[in-house]
Short mmCIF file of C-alpha atoms and ligand atoms in Angstrom, two decimals:
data_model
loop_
_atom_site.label_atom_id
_atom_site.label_comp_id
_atom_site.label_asym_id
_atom_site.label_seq_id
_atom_site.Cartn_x
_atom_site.Cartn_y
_atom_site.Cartn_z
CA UNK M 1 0.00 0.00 0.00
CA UNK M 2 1.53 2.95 -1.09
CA UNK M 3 0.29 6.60 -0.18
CA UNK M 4 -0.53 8.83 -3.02
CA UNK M 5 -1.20 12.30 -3.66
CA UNK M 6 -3.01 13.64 -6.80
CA UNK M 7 -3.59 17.22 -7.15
CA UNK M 8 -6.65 17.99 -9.43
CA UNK M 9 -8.03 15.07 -7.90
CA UNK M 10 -11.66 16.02 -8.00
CA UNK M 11 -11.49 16.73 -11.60
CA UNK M 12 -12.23 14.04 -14.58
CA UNK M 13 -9.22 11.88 -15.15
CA UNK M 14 -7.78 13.09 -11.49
CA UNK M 15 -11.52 11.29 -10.33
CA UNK M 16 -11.05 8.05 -12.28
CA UNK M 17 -7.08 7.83 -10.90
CA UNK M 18 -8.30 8.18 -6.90
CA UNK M 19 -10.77 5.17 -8.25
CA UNK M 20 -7.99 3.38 -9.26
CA UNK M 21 -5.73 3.79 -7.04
CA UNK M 22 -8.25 3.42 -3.95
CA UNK M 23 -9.79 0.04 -5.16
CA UNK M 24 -5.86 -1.32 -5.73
CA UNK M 25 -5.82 -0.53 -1.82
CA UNK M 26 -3.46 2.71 -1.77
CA UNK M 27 -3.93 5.43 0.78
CA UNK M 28 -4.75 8.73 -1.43
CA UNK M 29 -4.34 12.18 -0.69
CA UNK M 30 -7.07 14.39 -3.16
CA UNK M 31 -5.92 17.96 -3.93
CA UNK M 32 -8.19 20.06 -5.39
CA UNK M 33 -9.37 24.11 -5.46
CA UNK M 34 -12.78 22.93 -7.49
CA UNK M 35 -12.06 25.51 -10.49
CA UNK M 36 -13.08 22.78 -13.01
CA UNK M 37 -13.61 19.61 -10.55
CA UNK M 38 -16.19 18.88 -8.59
CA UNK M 39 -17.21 17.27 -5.06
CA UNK M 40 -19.82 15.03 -6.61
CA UNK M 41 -16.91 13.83 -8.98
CA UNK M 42 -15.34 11.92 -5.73
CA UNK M 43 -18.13 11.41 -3.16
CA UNK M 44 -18.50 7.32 -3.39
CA UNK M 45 -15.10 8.04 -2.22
CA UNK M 46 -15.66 9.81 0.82
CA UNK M 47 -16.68 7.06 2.94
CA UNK M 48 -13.45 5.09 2.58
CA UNK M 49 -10.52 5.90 5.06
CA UNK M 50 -8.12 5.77 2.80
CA UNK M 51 -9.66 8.75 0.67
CA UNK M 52 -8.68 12.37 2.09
CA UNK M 53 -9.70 15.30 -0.13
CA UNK M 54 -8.14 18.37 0.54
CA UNK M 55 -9.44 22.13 -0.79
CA UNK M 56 -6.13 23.78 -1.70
CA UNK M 57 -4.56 25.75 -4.66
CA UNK M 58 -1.59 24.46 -5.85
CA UNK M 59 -0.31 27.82 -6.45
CA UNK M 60 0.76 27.71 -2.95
CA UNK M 61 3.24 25.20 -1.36
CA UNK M 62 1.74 22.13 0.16
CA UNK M 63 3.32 19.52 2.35
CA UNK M 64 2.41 16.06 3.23
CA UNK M 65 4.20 12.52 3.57
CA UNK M 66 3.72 10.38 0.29
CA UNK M 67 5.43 7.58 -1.93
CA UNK M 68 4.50 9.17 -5.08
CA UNK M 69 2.69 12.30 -6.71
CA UNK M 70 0.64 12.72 -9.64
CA UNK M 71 0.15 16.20 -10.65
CA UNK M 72 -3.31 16.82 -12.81
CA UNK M 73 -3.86 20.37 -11.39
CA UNK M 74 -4.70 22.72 -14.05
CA UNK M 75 -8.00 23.06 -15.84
CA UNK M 76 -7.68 21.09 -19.23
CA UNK M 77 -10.80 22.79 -21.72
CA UNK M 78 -10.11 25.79 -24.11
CA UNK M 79 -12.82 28.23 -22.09
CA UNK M 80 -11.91 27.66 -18.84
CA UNK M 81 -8.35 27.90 -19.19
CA UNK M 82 -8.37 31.20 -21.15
CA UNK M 83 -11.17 32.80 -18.49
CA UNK M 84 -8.15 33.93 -16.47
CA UNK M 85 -5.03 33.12 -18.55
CA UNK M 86 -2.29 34.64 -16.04
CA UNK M 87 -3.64 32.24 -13.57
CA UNK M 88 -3.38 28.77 -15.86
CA UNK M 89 0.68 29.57 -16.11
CA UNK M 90 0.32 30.03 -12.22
CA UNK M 91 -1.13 26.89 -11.79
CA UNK M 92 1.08 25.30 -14.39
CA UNK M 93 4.11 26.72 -13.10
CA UNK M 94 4.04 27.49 -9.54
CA UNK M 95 2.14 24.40 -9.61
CA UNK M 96 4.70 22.44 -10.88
CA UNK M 97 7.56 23.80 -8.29
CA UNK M 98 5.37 23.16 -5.40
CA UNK M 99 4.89 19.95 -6.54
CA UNK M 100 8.76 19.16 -7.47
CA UNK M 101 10.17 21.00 -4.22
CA UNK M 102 7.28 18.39 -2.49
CA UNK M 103 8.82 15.54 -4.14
CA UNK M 104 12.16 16.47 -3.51
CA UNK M 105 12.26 16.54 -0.23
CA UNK M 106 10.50 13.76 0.68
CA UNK M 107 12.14 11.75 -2.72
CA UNK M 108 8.28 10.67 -3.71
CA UNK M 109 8.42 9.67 -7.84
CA UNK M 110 6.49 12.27 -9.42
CA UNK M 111 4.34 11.77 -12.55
CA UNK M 112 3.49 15.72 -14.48
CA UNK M 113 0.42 15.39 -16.87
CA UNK M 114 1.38 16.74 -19.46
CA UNK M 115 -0.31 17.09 -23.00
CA UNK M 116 -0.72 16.88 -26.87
CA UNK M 117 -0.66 20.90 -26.81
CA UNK M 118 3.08 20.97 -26.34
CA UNK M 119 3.32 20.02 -30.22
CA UNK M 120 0.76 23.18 -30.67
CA UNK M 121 -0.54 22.99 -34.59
CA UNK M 122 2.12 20.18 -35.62
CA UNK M 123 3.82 20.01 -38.90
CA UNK M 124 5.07 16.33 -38.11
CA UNK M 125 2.46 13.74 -38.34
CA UNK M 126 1.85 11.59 -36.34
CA UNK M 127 3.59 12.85 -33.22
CA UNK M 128 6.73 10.96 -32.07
CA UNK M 129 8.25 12.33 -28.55
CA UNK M 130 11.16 13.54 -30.26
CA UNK M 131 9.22 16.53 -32.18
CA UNK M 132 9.45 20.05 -30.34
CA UNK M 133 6.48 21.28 -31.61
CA UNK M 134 4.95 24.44 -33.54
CA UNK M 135 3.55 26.65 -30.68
CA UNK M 136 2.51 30.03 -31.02
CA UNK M 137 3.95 31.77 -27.81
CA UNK M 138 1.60 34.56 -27.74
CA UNK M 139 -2.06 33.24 -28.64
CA UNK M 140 -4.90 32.69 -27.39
CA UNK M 141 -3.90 28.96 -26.01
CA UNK M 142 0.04 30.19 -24.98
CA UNK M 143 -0.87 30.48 -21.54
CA UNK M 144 -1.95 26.55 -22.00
CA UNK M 145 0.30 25.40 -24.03
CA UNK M 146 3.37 27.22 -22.78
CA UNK M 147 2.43 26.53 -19.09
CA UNK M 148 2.70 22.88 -19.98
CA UNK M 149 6.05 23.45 -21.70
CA UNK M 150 7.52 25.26 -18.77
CA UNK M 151 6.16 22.64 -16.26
CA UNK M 152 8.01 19.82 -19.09
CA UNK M 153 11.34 21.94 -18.75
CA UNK M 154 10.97 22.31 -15.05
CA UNK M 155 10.68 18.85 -14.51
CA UNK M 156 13.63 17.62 -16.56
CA UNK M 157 15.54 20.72 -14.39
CA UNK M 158 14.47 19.03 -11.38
CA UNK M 159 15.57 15.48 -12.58
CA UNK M 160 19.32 16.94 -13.55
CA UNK M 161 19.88 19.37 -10.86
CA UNK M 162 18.21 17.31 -7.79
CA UNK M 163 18.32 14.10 -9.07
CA UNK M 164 14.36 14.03 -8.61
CA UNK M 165 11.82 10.63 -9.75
CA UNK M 166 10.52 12.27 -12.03
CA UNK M 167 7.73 10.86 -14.84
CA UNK M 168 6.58 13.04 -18.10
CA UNK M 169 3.30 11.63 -19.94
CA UNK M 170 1.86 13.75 -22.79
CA UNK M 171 -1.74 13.24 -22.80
CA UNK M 172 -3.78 13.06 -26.26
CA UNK M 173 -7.55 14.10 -25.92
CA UNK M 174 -9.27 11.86 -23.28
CA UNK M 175 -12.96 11.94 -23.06
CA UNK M 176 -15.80 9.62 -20.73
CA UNK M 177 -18.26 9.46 -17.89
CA UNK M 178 -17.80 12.37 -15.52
CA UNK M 179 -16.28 15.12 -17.88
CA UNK M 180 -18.42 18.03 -16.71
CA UNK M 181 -21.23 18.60 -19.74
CA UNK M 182 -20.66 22.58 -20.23
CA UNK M 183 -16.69 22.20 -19.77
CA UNK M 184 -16.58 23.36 -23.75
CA UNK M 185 -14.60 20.32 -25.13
CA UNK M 186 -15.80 18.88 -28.21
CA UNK M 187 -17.34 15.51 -27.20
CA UNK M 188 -19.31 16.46 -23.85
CA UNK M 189 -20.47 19.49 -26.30
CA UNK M 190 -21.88 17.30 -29.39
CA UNK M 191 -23.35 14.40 -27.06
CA UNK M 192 -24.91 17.40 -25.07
CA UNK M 193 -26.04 18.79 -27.66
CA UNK M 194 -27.12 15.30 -29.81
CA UNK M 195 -29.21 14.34 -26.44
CA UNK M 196 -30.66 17.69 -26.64
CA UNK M 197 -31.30 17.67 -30.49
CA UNK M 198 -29.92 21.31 -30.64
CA UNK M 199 -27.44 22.12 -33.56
CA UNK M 200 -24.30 20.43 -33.19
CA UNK M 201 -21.41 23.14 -33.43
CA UNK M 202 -18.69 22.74 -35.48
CA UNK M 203 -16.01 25.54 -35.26
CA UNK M 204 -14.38 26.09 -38.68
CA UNK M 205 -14.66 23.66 -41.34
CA UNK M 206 -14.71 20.08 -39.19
CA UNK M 207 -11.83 18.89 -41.40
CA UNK M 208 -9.60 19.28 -38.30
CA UNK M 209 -8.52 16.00 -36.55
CA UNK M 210 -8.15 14.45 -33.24
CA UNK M 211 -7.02 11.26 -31.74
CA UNK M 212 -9.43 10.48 -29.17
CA UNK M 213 -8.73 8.46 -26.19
CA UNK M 214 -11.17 6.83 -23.46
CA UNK M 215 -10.64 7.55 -19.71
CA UNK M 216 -9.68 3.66 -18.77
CA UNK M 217 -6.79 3.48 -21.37
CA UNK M 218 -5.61 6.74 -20.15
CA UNK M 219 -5.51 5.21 -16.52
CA UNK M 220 -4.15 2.42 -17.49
CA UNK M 221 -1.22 4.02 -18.99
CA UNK M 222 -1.15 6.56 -16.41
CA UNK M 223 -0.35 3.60 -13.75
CA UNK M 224 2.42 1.78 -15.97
CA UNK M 225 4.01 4.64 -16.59
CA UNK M 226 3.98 5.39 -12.89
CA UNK M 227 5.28 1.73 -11.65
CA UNK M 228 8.10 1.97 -14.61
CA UNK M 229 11.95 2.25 -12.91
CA UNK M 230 13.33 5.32 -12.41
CA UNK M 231 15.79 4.77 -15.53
CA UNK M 232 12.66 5.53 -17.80
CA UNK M 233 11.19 9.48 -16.93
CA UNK M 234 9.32 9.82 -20.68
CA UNK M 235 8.36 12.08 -22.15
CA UNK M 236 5.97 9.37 -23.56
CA UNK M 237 2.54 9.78 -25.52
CA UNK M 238 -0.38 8.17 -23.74
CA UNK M 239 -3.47 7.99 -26.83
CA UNK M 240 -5.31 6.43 -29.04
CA UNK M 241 -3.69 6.78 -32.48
CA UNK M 242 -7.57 6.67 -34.42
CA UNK M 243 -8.04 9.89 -36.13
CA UNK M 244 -11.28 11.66 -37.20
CA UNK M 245 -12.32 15.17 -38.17
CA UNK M 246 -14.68 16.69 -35.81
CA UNK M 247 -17.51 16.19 -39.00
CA UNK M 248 -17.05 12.38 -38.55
CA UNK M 249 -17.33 13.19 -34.82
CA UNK M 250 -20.63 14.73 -35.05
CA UNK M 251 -22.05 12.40 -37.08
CA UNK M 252 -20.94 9.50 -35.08
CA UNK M 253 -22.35 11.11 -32.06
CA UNK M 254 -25.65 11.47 -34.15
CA UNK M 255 -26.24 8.23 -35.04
CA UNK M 256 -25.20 6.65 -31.81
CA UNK M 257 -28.34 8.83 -29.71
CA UNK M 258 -30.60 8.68 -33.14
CA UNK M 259 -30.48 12.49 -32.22
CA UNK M 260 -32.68 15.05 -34.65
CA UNK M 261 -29.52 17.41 -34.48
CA UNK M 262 -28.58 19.68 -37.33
CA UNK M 263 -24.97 20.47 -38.02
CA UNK M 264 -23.47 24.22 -38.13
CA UNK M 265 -20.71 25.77 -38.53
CA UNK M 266 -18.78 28.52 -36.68
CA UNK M 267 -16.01 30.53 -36.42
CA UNK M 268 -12.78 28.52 -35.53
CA UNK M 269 -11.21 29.76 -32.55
CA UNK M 270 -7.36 31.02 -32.77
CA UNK M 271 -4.64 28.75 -33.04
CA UNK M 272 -6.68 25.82 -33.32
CA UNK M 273 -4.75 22.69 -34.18
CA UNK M 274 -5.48 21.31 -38.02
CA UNK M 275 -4.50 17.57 -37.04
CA UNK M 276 -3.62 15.68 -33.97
CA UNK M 277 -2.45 11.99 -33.71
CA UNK M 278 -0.15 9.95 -31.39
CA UNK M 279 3.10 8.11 -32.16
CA UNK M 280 2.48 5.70 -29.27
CA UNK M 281 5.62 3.26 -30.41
CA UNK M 282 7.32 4.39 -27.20
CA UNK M 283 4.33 3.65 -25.11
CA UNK M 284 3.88 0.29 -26.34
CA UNK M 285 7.56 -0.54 -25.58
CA UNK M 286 7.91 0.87 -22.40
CA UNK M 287 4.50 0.11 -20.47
CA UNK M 288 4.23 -3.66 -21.19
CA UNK M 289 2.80 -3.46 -24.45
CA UNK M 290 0.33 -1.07 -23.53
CA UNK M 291 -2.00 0.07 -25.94
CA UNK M 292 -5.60 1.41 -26.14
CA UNK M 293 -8.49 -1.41 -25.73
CA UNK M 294 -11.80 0.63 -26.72
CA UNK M 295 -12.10 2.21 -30.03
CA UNK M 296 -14.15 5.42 -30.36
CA UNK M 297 -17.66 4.11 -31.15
CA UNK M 298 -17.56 2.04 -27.79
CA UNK M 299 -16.36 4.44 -25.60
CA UNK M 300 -18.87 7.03 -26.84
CA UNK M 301 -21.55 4.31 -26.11
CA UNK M 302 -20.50 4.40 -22.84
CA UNK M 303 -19.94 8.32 -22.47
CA UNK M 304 -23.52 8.71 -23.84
CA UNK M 305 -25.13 6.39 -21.37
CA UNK M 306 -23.58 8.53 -18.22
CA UNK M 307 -24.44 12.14 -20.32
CA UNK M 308 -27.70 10.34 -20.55
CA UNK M 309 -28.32 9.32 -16.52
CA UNK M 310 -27.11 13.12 -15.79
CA UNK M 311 -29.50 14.88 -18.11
P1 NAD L 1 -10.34 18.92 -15.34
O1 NAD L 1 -10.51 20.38 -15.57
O2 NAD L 1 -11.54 18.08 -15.19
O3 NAD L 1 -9.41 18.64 -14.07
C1 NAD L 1 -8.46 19.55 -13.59
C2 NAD L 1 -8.59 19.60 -12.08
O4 NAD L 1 -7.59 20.49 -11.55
C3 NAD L 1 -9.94 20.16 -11.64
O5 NAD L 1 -10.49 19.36 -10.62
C4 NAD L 1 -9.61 21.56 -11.13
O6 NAD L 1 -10.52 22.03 -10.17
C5 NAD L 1 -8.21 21.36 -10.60
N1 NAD L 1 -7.42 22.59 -10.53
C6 NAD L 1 -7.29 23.55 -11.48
N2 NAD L 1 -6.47 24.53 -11.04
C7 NAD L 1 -6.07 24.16 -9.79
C8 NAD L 1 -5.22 24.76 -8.81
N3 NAD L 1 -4.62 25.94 -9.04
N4 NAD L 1 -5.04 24.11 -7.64
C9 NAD L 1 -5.66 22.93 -7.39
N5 NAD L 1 -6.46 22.32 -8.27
C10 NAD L 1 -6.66 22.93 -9.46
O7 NAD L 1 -9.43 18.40 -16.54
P2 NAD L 1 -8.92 16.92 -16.87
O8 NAD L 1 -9.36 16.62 -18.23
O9 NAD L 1 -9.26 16.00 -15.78
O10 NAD L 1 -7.34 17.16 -16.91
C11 NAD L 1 -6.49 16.77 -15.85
C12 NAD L 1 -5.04 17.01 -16.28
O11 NAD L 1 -4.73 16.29 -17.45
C13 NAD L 1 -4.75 18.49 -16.58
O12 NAD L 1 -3.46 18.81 -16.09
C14 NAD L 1 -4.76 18.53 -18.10
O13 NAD L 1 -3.93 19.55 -18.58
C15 NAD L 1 -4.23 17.15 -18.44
N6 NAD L 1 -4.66 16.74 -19.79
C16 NAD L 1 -5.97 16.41 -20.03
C17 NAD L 1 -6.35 16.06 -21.32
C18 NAD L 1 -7.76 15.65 -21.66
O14 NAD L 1 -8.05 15.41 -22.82
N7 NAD L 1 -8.68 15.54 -20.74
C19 NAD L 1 -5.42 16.08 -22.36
C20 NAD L 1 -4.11 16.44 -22.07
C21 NAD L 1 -3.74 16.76 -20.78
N1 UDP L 2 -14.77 21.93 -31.46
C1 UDP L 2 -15.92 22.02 -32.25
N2 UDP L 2 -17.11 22.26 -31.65
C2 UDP L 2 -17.24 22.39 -30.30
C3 UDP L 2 -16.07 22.29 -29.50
C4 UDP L 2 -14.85 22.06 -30.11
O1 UDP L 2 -15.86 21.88 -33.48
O2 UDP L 2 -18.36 22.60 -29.83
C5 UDP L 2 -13.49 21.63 -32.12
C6 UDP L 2 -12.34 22.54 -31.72
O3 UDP L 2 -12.33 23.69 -32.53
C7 UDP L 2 -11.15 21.63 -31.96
C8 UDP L 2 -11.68 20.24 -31.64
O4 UDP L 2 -13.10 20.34 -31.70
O5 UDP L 2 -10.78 21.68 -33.31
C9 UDP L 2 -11.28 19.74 -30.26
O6 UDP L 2 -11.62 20.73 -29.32
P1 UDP L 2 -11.44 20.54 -27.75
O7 UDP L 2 -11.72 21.87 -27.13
O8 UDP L 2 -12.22 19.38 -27.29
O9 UDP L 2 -9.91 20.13 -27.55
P2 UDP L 2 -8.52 20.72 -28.10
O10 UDP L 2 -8.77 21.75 -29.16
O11 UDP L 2 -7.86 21.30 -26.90
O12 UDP L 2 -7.85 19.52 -28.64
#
C-alpha cells in the first residue's frame, strides 16, 4: 500500500485515478481548489478511510508525507483555461515547483500530466516524442500550451539538478463518464447537444482532426508509466492513435443517440490545431505493451449512457 497524492483530484481523469488507485488498496491524498472539478466527482469516495480530499490551490506550497505524486492540477478545456489566462501559467508553473520542491524533499516519484498541446498545430504527423512542436507563444492557447512546456522543462531541471523521480506523460484528448457537460470540449459538447437535439457546433470547417482516447486506457497508462523504474522518466505519448475530423465526430455522435440534431458551422477559434495523432511506439515498448483497448464508437456508447443518466 503505497500513499498517493493527486492534485486535481476532484477533476475528470484526477476522479477516475483516486478510483484506481483506492480500489488497488493505496492510501490517497485528493488535492483540489474545485475551479473545473467537482465534489460530486469523488463522493462514493468519501466514505473510505483511505480517501482524504483536501481544498487547496496548488499555487501555494503544500506539504504532506507520500510515496508518489501525480500532478493533474490545471483546468484542461479551451474556455476555462483562457477565463483567467495569467492564472493557468500560475497553476502550471508554480504548480509544478510546489509539486517538485514536495517531491524532492521527501524523494516521492512524481508523474506531471502533461499534453498533446506541447506540439501546438504540428507540422510532423503523427507525433513521435522527439518533435518540439509548432507553438505560437503569444495566442490565445500560450498560456496553455506554454504553461505545460515550462512545467516539461521544469521537470527535466528538477531530474538533472536534484536528481528528482521524475515521470513526463503527454496526454492526447481523453474523453468519458464524468467530464463536466458545459466544460466546452468537443465531445461532452456534441453528445450534449445530440441528447438535446440542438445544432451540433462545429467551429471552422470540421476537417480538423483528433485522436481520441477513453478515460480507462488513459488510466491504465497513467499507472504503468507510474510503476516503470526510475531509468525511464518519458516524455511518452499516452493515446489512441484513431483519427477523425470533428464532421465524422458529429455524425458518429448522431447516429449513436438517433439524435434530430442539425450540423453548423462557426467561427474557428485562434490557433486551433489542423490535425492531432499519437506516435504511441514508445508507449507500447515501455509500459508492457500497452495500448488502447476501446475504439471510439464504444467508448462514446458508454460516455452517452452517463451524459444520458445526468440529463
Ligand atoms: P479537469 O478540468 O476536469 O481537471 C483539472 C482539475 O484540476 C480540476 O479538478 C480543477 O478544479 C483542478 N485545478 C485547477 N487549477 C487548480 C489549482 N490551481 N489548484 C488545485 N487544483 C486545481 O481536466 P482533466 O481533463 O481532468 O485534466 C487533468 C489534467 O490532465 C490536466 O493537467 C490537463 O492539462 C491534463 N490533460 C488532459 C487532457 C484531456 O483530454 N482531458 C489532455 C491532455 C492533458
Ligand atoms: N470543437 C468544435 N465544436 C465544439 C467544441 C470544439 O468543433 O463545440 C473543435 C475545436 O475547434 C477543436 C476540436 O473540436 O478543433 C477539439 O476541441 P477541444 O476543445 O475538445 O480540444 P482541443 O482543441 O484542446 O484539442
Amino acid at each position: 500500500m503505497k500513499r498517493i497524492l493527486i492534485t486535481g483530484g476532484a477533476g475528470f481523469i484526477g476522479s477516475h485515478l483516486c478510483e484506481r488507485l483506492i480500489n488497488e488498496g493505496h492510501d490517497v491524498i485528493c488535492l483540489d481548489n474545485y475551479f473545473t472539478g467537482s465534489k460530486d466527482n469523488i463522493r462514493h469516495l468519501l466514505d473510505n478511510h483511505n480517501f482524504e480530499l483536501v481544498r487547496h490551490d496548488i499555487t501555494s506550497p503544500y506539504f504532506a508525507e507520500v510515496d508518489e505524486v501525480y500532478n493533474l492540477a490545471c483546468p484542461a478545456s479551451p474556455p476555462y483555461y483562457q477565463y483567467n489566462p495569467i492564472k493557468t501559467m500560475k497553476t502550471s508553473i508554480y504548480g509544478a515547483m510546489n509539486t517538485l520542491g514536495l517531491a524532492k524533499r521527501i524523494r516521492a516519484k512524481i508523474l506531471q500530466a502533461s499534453t498533446s498541446e506541447v506540439y501546438g498545430d504540428p507540422e510532423v504527423h503523427p507525433q513521435p516524442e522527439s518533435y518540439w512542436g509548432h507553438v505560437n507563444p503569444i495566442g490565445i492557447r500560450s498560456c496553455y500550451d506554454e504553461g505545460k512546456r515550462a512545467a516539461e522543462t521544469l521537470f527535466m531541471d528538477y531530474y538533472r539538478q536534484n536528481g528528482v523521480r521524475i515521470k513526463i506523460i503527454r496526454i492526447f484528448n481523453t474523453y468519458g463518464p464524468r467530464m463536466n457537460p458545459n466544460d466546452g470540449r468537443v465531445v461532452s459538447n456534441f453528445i450534449m447537444q445530440a441528447l438535446r437535439n440542438e445544432d451540433i457546433t462545429i467551429y471552422g470547417t470540421g476537417l480538423q482532426t483528433r485522436s481520441f482516447q477513453y478515460i480507462d486506457d488513459l488510466i491504465e497508462g497513467m499507472t504503468r508509466m507510474m510503476a516503470t523504474g526510475d531509468d525511464f522518466i518519458g516524455p511518452v505519448n499516452i493515446g489512441n492513435p484513431g483519427e477523425f475530423t470533428m464532421l465524422e465526430l458529429a455524425q458518429k455522435v448522431i447516429d449513436l443517440t438517433n439524435s434530430r440534431s442539425s450540423i453548423v458551422h462557426m467561427p474557428l477559434p485562434g490557433d486551433d490545431p489542423q490535425q492531432r495523432k499519437p506516435d504511441i511506439s514508445l508507449a507500447m515498448e515501455k509500459l508492457n505493451g500497452w495500448q488502447p483497448q476501446i475504439q471510439l464508437e464504444e467508448g462514446l456508447k458508454k460516455t452517452i449512457t452517463y451524459f444520458e443518466n445526468h440529463l
